[in-house]
PDB file of C-alpha atoms in Angstrom:
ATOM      1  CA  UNK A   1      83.850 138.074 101.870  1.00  0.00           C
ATOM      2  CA  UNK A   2      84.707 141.630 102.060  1.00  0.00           C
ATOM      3  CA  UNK A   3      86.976 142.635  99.373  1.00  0.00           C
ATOM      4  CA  UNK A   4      89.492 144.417 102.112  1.00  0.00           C
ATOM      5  CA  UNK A   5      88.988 141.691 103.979  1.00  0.00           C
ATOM      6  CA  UNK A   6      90.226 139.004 101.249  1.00  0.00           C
ATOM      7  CA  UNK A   7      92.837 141.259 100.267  1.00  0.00           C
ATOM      8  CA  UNK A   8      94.537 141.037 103.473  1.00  0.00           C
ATOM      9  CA  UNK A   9      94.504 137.632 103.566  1.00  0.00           C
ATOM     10  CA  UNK A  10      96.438 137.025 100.643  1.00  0.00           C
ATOM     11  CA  UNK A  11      99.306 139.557 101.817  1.00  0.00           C
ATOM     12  CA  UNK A  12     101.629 136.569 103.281  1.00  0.00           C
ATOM     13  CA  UNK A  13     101.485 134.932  99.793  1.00  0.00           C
ATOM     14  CA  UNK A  14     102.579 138.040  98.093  1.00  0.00           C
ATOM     15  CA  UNK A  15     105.737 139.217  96.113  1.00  0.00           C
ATOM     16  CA  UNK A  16     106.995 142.078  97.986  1.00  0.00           C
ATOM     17  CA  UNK A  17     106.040 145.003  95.689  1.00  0.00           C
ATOM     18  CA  UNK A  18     102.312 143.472  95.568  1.00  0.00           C
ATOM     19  CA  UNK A  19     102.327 143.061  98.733  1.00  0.00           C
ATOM     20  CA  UNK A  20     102.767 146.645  99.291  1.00  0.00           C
ATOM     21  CA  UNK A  21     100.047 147.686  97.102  1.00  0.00           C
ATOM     22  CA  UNK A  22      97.420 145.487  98.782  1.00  0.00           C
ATOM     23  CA  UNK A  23      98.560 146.657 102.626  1.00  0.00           C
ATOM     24  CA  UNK A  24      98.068 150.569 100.806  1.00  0.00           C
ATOM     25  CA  UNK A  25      94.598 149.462  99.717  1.00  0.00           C
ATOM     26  CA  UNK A  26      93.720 147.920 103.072  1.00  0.00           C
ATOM     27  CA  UNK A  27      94.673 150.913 104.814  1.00  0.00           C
ATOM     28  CA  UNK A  28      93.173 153.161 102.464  1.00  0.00           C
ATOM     29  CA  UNK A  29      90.224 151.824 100.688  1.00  0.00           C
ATOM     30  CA  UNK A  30      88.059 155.345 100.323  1.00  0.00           C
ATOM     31  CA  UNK A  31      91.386 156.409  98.493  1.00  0.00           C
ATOM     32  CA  UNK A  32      92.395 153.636  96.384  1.00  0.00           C
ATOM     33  CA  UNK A  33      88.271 153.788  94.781  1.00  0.00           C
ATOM     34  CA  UNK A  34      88.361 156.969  93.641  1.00  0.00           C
ATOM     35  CA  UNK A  35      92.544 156.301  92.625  1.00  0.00           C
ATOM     36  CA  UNK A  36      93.735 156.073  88.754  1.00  0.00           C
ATOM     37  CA  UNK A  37      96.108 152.936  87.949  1.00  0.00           C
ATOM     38  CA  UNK A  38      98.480 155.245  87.713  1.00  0.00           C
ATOM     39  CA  UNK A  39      98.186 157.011  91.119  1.00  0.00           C
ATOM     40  CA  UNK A  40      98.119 153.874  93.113  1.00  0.00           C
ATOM     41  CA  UNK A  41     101.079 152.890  91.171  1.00  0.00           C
ATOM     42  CA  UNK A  42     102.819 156.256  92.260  1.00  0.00           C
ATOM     43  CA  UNK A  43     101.560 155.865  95.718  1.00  0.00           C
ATOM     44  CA  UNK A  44     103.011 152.663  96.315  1.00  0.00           C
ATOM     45  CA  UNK A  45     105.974 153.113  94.348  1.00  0.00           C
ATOM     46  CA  UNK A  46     105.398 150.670  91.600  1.00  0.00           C
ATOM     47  CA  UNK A  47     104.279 149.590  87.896  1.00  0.00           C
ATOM     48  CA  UNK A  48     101.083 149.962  86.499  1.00  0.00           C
ATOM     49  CA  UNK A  49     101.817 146.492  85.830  1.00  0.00           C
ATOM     50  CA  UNK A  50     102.438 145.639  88.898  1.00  0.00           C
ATOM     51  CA  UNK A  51      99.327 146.782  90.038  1.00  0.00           C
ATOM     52  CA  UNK A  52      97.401 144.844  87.394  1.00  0.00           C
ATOM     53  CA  UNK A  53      99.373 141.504  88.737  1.00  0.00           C
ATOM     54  CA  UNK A  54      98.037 142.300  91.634  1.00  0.00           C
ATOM     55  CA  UNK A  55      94.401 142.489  90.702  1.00  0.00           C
ATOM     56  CA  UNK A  56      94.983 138.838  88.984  1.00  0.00           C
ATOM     57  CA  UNK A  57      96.855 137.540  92.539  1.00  0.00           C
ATOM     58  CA  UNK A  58      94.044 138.045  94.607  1.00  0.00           C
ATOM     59  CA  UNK A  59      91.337 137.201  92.043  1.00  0.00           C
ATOM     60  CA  UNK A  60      89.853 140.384  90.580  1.00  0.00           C
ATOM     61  CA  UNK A  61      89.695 140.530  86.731  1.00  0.00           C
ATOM     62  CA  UNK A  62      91.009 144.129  86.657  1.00  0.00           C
ATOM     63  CA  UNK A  63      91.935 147.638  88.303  1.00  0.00           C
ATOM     64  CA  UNK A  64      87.882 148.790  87.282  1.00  0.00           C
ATOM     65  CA  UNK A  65      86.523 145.585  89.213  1.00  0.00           C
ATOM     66  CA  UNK A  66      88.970 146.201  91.937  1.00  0.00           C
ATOM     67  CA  UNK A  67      87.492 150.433  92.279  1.00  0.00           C
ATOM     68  CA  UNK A  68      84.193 148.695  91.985  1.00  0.00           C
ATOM     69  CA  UNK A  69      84.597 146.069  95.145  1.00  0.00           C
ATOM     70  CA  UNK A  70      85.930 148.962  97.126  1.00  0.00           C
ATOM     71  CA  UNK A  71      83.161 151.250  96.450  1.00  0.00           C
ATOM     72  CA  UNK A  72      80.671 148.269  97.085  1.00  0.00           C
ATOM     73  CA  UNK A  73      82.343 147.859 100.656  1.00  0.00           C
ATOM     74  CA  UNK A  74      82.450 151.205 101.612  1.00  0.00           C
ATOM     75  CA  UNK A  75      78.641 152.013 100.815  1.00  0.00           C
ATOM     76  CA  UNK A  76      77.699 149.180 103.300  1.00  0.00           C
ATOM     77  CA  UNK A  77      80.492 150.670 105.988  1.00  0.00           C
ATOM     78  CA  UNK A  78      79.055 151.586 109.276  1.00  0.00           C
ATOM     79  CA  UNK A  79      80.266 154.882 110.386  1.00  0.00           C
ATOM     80  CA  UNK A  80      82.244 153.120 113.514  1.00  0.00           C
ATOM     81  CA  UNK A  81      84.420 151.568 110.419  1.00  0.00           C
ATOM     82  CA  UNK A  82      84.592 154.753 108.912  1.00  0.00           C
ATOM     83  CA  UNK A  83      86.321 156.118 111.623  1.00  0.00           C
ATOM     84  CA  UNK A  84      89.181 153.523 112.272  1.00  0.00           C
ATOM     85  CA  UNK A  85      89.597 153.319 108.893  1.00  0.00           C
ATOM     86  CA  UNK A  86      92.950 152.879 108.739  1.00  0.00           C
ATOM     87  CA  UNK A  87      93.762 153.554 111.989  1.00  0.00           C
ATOM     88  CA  UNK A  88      93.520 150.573 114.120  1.00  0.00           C
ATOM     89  CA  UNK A  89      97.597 150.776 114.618  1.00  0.00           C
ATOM     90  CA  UNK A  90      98.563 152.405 118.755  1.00  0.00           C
ATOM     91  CA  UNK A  91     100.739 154.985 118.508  1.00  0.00           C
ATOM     92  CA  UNK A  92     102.266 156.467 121.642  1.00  0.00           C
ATOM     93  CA  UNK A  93     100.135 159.729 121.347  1.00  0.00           C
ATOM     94  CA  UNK A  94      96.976 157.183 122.223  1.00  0.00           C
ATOM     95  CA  UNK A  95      95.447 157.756 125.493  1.00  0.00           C
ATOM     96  CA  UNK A  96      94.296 154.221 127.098  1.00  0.00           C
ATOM     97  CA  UNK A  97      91.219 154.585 126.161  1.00  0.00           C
ATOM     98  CA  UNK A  98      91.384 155.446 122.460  1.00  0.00           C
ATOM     99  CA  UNK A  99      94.364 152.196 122.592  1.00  0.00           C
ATOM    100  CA  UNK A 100      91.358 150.160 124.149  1.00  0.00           C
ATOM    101  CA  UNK A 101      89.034 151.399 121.706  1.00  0.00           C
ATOM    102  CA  UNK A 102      91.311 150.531 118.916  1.00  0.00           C
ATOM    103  CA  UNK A 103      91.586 146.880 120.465  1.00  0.00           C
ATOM    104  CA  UNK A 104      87.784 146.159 121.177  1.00  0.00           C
ATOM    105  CA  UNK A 105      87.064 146.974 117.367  1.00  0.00           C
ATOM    106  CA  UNK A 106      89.806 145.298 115.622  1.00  0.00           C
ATOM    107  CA  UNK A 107      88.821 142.216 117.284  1.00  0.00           C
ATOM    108  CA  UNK A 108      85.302 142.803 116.730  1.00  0.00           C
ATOM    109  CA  UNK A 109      85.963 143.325 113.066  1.00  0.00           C
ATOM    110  CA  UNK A 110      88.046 139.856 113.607  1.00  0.00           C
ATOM    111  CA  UNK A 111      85.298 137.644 114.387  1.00  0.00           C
ATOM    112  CA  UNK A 112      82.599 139.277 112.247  1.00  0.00           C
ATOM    113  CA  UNK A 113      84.819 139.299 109.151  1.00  0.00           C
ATOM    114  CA  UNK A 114      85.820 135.438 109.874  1.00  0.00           C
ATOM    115  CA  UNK A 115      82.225 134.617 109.855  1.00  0.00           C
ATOM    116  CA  UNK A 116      82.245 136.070 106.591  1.00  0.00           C
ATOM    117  CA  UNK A 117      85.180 134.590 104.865  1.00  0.00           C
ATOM    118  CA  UNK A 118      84.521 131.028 106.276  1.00  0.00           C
ATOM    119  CA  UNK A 119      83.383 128.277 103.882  1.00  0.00           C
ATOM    120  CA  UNK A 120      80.632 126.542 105.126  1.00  0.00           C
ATOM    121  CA  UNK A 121      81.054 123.649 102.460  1.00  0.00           C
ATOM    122  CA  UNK A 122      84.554 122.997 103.693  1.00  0.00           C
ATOM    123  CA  UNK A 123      83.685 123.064 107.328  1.00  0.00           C
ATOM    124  CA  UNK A 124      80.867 120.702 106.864  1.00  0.00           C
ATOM    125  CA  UNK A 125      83.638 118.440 105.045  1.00  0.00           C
ATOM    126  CA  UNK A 126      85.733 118.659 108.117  1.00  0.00           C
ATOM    127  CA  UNK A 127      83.346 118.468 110.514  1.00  0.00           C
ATOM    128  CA  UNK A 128      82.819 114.975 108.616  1.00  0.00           C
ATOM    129  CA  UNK A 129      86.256 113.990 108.497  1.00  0.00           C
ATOM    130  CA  UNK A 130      86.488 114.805 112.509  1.00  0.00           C
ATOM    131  CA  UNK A 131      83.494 113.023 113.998  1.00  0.00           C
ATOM    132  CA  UNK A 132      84.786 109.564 112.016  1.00  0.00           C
ATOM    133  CA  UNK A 133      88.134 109.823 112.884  1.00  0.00           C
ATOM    134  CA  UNK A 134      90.621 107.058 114.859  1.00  0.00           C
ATOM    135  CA  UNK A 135      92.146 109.917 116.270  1.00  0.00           C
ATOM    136  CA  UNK A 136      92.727 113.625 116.118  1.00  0.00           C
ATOM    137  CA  UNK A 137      96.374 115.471 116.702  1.00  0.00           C
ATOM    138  CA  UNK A 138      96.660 119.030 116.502  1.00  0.00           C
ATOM    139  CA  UNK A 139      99.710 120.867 115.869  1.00  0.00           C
ATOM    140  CA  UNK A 140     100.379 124.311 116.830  1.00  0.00           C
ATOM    141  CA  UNK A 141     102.756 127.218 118.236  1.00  0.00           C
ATOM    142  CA  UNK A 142     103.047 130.342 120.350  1.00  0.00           C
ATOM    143  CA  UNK A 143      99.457 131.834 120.468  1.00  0.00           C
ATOM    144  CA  UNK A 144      98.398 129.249 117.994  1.00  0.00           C
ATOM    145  CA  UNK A 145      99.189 126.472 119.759  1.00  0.00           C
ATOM    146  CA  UNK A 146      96.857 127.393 122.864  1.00  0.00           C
ATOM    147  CA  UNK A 147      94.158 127.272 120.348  1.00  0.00           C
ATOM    148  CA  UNK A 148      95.116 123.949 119.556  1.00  0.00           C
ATOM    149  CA  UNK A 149      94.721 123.026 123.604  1.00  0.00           C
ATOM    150  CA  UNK A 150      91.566 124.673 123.578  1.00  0.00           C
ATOM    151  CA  UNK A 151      90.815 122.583 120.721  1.00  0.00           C
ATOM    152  CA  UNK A 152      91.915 119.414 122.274  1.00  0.00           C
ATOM    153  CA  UNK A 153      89.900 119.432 125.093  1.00  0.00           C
ATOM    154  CA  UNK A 154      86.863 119.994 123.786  1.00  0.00           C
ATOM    155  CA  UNK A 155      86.736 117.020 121.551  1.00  0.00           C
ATOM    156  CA  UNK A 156      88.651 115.576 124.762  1.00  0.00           C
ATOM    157  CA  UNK A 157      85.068 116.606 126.839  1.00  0.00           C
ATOM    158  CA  UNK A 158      83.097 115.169 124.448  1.00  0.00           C
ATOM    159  CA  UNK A 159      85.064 111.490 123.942  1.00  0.00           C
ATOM    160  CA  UNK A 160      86.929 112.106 120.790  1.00  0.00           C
ATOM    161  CA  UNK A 161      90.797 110.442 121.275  1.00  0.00           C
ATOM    162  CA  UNK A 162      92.651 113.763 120.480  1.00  0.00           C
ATOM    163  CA  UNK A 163      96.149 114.926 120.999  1.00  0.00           C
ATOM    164  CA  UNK A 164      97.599 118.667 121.213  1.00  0.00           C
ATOM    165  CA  UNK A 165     101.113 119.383 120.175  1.00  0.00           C
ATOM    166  CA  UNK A 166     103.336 122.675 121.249  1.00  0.00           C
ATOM    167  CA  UNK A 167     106.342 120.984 120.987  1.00  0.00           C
ATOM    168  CA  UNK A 168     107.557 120.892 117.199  1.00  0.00           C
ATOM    169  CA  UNK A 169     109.543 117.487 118.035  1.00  0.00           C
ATOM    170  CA  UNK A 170     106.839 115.770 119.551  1.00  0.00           C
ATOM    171  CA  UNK A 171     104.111 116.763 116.882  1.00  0.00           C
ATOM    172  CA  UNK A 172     106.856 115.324 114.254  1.00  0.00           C
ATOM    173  CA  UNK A 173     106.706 112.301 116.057  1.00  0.00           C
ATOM    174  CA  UNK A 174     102.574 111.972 115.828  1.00  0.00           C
ATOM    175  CA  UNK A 175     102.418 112.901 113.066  1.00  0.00           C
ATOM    176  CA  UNK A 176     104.601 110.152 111.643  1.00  0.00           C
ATOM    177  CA  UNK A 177     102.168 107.492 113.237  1.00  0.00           C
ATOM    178  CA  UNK A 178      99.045 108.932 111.745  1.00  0.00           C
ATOM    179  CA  UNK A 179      97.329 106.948 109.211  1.00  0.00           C
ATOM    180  CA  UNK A 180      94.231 107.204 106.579  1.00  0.00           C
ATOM    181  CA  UNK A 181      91.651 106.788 110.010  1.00  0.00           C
ATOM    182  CA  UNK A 182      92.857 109.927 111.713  1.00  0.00           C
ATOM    183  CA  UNK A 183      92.945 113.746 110.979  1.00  0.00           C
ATOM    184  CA  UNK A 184      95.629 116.647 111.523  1.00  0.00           C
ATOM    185  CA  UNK A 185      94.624 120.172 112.431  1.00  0.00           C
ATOM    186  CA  UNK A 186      97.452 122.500 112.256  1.00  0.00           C
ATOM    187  CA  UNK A 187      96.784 126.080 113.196  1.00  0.00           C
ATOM    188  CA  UNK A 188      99.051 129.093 112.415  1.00  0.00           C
ATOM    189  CA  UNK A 189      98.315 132.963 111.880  1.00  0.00           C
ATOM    190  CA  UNK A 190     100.340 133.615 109.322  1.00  0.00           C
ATOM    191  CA  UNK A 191     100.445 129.934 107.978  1.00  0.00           C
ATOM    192  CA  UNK A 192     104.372 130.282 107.340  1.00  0.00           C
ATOM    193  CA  UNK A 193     105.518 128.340 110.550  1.00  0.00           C
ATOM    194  CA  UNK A 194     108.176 126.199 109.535  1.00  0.00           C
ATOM    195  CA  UNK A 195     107.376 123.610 112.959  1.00  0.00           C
ATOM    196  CA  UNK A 196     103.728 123.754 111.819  1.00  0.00           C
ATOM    197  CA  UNK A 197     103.481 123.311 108.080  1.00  0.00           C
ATOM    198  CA  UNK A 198     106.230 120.437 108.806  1.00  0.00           C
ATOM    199  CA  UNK A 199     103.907 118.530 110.872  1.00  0.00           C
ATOM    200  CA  UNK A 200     100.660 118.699 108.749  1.00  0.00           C
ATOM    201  CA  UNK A 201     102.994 117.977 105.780  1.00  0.00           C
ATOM    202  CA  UNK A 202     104.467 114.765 107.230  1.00  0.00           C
ATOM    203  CA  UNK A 203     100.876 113.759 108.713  1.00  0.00           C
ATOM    204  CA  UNK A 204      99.134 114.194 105.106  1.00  0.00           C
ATOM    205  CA  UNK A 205     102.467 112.359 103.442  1.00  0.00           C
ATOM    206  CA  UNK A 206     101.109 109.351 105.891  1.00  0.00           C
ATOM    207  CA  UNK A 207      97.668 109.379 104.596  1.00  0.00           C
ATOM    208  CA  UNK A 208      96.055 111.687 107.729  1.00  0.00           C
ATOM    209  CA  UNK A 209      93.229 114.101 106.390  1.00  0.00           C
ATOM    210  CA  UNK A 210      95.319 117.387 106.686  1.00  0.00           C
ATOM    211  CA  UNK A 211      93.449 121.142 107.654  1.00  0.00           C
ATOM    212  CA  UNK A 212      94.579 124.065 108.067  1.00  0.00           C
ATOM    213  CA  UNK A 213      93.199 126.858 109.982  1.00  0.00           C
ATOM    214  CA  UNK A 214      94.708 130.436 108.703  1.00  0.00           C
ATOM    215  CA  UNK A 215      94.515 133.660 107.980  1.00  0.00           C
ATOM    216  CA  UNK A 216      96.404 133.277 104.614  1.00  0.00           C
ATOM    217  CA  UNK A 217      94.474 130.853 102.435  1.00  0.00           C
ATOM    218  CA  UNK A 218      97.473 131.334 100.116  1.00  0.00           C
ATOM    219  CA  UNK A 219     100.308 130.401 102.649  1.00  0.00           C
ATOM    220  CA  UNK A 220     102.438 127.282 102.106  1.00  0.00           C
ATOM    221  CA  UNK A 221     100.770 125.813 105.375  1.00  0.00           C
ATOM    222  CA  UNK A 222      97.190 126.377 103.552  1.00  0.00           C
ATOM    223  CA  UNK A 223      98.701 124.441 100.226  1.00  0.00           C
ATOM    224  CA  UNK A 224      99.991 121.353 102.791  1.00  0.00           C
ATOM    225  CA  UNK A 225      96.157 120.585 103.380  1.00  0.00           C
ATOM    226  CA  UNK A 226      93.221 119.086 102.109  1.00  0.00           C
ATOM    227  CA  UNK A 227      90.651 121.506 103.539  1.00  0.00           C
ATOM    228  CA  UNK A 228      91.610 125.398 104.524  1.00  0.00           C
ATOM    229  CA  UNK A 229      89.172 126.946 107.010  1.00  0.00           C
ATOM    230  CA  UNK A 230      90.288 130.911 106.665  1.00  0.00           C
ATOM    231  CA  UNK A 231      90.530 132.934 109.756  1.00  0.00           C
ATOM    232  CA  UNK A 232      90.418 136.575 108.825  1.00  0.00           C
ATOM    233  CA  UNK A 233      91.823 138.896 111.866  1.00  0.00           C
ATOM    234  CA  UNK A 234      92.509 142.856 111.763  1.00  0.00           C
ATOM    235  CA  UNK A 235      95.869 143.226 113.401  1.00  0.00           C
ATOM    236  CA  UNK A 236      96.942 145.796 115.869  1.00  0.00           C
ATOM    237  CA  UNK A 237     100.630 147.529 116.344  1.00  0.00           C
ATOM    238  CA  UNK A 238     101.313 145.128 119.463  1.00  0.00           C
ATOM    239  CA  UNK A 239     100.997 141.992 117.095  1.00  0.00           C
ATOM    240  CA  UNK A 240     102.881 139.603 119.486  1.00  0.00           C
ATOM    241  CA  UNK A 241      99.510 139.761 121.725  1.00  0.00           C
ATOM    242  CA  UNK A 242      97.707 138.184 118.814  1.00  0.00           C
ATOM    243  CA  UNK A 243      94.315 138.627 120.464  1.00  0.00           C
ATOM    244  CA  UNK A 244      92.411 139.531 117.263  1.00  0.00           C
ATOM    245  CA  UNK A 245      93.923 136.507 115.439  1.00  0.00           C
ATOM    246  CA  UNK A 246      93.147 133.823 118.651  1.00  0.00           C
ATOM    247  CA  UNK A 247      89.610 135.304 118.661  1.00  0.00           C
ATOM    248  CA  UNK A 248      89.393 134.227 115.032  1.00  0.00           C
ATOM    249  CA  UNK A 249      91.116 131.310 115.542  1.00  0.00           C
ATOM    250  CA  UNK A 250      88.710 130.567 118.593  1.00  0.00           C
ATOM    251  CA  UNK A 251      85.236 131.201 116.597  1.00  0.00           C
ATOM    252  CA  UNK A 252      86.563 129.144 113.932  1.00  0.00           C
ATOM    253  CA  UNK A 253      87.511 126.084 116.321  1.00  0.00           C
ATOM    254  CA  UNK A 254      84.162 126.777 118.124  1.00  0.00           C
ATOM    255  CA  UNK A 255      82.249 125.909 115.078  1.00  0.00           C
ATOM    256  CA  UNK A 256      84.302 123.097 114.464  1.00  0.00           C
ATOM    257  CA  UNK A 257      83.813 121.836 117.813  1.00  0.00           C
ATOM    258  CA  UNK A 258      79.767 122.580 117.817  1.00  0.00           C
ATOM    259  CA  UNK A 259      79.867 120.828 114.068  1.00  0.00           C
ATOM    260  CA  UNK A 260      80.782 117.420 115.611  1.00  0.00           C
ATOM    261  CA  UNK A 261      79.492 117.501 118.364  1.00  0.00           C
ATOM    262  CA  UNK A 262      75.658 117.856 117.080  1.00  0.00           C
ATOM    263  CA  UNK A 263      76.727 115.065 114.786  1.00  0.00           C
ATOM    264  CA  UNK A 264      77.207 112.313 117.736  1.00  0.00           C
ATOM    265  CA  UNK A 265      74.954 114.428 119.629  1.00  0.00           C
ATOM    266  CA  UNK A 266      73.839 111.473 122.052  1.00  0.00           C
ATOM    267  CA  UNK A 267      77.596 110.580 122.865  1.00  0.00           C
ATOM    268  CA  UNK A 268      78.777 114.206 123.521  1.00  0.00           C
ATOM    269  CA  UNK A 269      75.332 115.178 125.598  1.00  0.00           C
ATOM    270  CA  UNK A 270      76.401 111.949 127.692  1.00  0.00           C
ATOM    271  CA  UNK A 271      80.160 112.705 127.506  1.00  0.00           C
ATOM    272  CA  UNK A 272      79.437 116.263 128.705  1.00  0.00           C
ATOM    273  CA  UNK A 273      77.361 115.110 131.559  1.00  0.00           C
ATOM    274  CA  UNK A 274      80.001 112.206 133.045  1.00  0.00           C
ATOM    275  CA  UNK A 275      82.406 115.376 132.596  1.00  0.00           C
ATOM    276  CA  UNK A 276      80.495 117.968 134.904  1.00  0.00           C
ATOM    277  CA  UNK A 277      79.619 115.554 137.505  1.00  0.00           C
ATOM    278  CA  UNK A 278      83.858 115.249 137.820  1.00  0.00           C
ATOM    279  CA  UNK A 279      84.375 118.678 137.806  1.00  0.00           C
ATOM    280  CA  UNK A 280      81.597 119.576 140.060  1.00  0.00           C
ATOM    281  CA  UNK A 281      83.566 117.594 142.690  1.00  0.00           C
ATOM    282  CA  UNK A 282      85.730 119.979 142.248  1.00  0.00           C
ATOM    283  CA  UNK A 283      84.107 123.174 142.969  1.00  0.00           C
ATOM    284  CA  UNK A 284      83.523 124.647 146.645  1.00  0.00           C
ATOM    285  CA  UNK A 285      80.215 123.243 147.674  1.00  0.00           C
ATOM    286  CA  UNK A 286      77.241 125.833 146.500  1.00  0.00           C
ATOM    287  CA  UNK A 287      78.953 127.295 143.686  1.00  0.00           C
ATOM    288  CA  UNK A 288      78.455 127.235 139.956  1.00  0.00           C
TER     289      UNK A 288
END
């Protein structure tokens, strides 16, 4: 994974002063390599100390292994990432086009850098858990939760009993009938949704396997669950729109999805036939 890249992740989990040294170094990576301690420090207006915390929180043994990372990244940079560096937020001097520009690579960089930070070895253990399960509920909110419904009806398509949950009282309410045969998949951004960590919490508490899919693999949400699948989404000035984050969300689910479906691969190819004849009743006559 991409030292920036894991960096960001871990902001959420942060103490506020580290925090603001590792959104400095995301912004500025070309910078922060060729930075002292002690300028970094000054830049982001705290302790040397503070800085060397810092290192530890995200896992890097020291400032020098941190200047190293950076200076590893950057050599393999195209110039396309040179050039946003730091400058994927819209400002109101951005024509539409630059804005749109802006957008298209962010979420670009979204995907790609998920497919980096994901753990095969933990998806393969969820795919696992998924394709034996009773039953699957999924618990999500806002742009999350329409993840979650996309989700749902895929393993829905394919014959898997599945539920999707928007509502935070009625995903309480699953998840207190879940058992040691079924599975939870709770899906948040910023894995600090009270409704959402609640649910996987209380699911996990009644013996469901519990995953999380995040973009902060140190977010209370992420420590509720048995298996983390990280997300890892470049965000944008116009947050609320979330598109980088569902697109990462979405390639992550997508894999997920593919996982268990090759493993019962004669029950979802059948599944997924009985399903298109349906919806080709559906369609006007001569169309795909």
């Amino acid at each position: 994974m991409p030292l920036t890249t894991r960096i960001r992740g871990a902001l959420g989990g942060l103490q506020p002063a580290m925090a603001r040294v590792g959104s400095f170094i995301v912004a500025h990576p070309k910078d922060v390599a060729g930075m002292t301690i002690s300028s970094l420090a000054e830049a982001t207006e705290v302790s040397e100390a503070t800085v060397v915390r810092f290192c530890r929180e995200v896992g890097i043994d020291g400032y020098s292994q941190l200047r190293l990372g950076l200076a590893l990244e950057l050599g393999a940079r195209s110039e396309v990432d040179d050039r946003f560096e730091g400058s994927t937020d819209i400002s109101p001097e951005d024509t539409l086009a630059s804005a749109v520009e802006k957008i298209l690579y962010a979420d670009a960089r979204s995907v790609e850098d998920t497919a980096k930070s994901i753990s095969m070895e933990t998806l393969a253990a969820v795919v696992g858990h998924v394709t034996n399960a009773r039953r699957i509920d999924i618990f999500g909110v806002g742009a999350s939760g329409l993840v979650g419904l996309d989700l749902h009806q895929k393993l829905h398509r394919i014959g898997l009993i599945s539920f999707s949950h928007i509502d935070p009282h009625q995903a309480m309410v699953s998840a207190a009938l879940l058992d040691d045969t079924c599975v939870a998949i709770a899906i948040s951004h910023s894995g600090v949704t009270t409704d959402t960590i609640e649910a996987l919490a209380t699911a996990k508490k009644k013996g469901a396997t519990s995953v999380a899919v995040t973009n902060a693999p140190r977010s209370p949400l992420a420590a509720a669950a048995d298996y983390v699948l990280t997300t890892s989404a470049m965000e944008t000035t116009f947050r609320s729109a979330a598109t980088g984050s569902r697109l990462a969300q979405l390639a992550v689910v997508d894999s997920l999805f593919v996982g268990v479906a090759q493993q019962r691969f004669e029950e979802s190819m059948h599944a997924l036939d009985e399903t298109r004849r349906v919806i080709a009743s559906k369609r006007v006559h001569g169309t795909e």
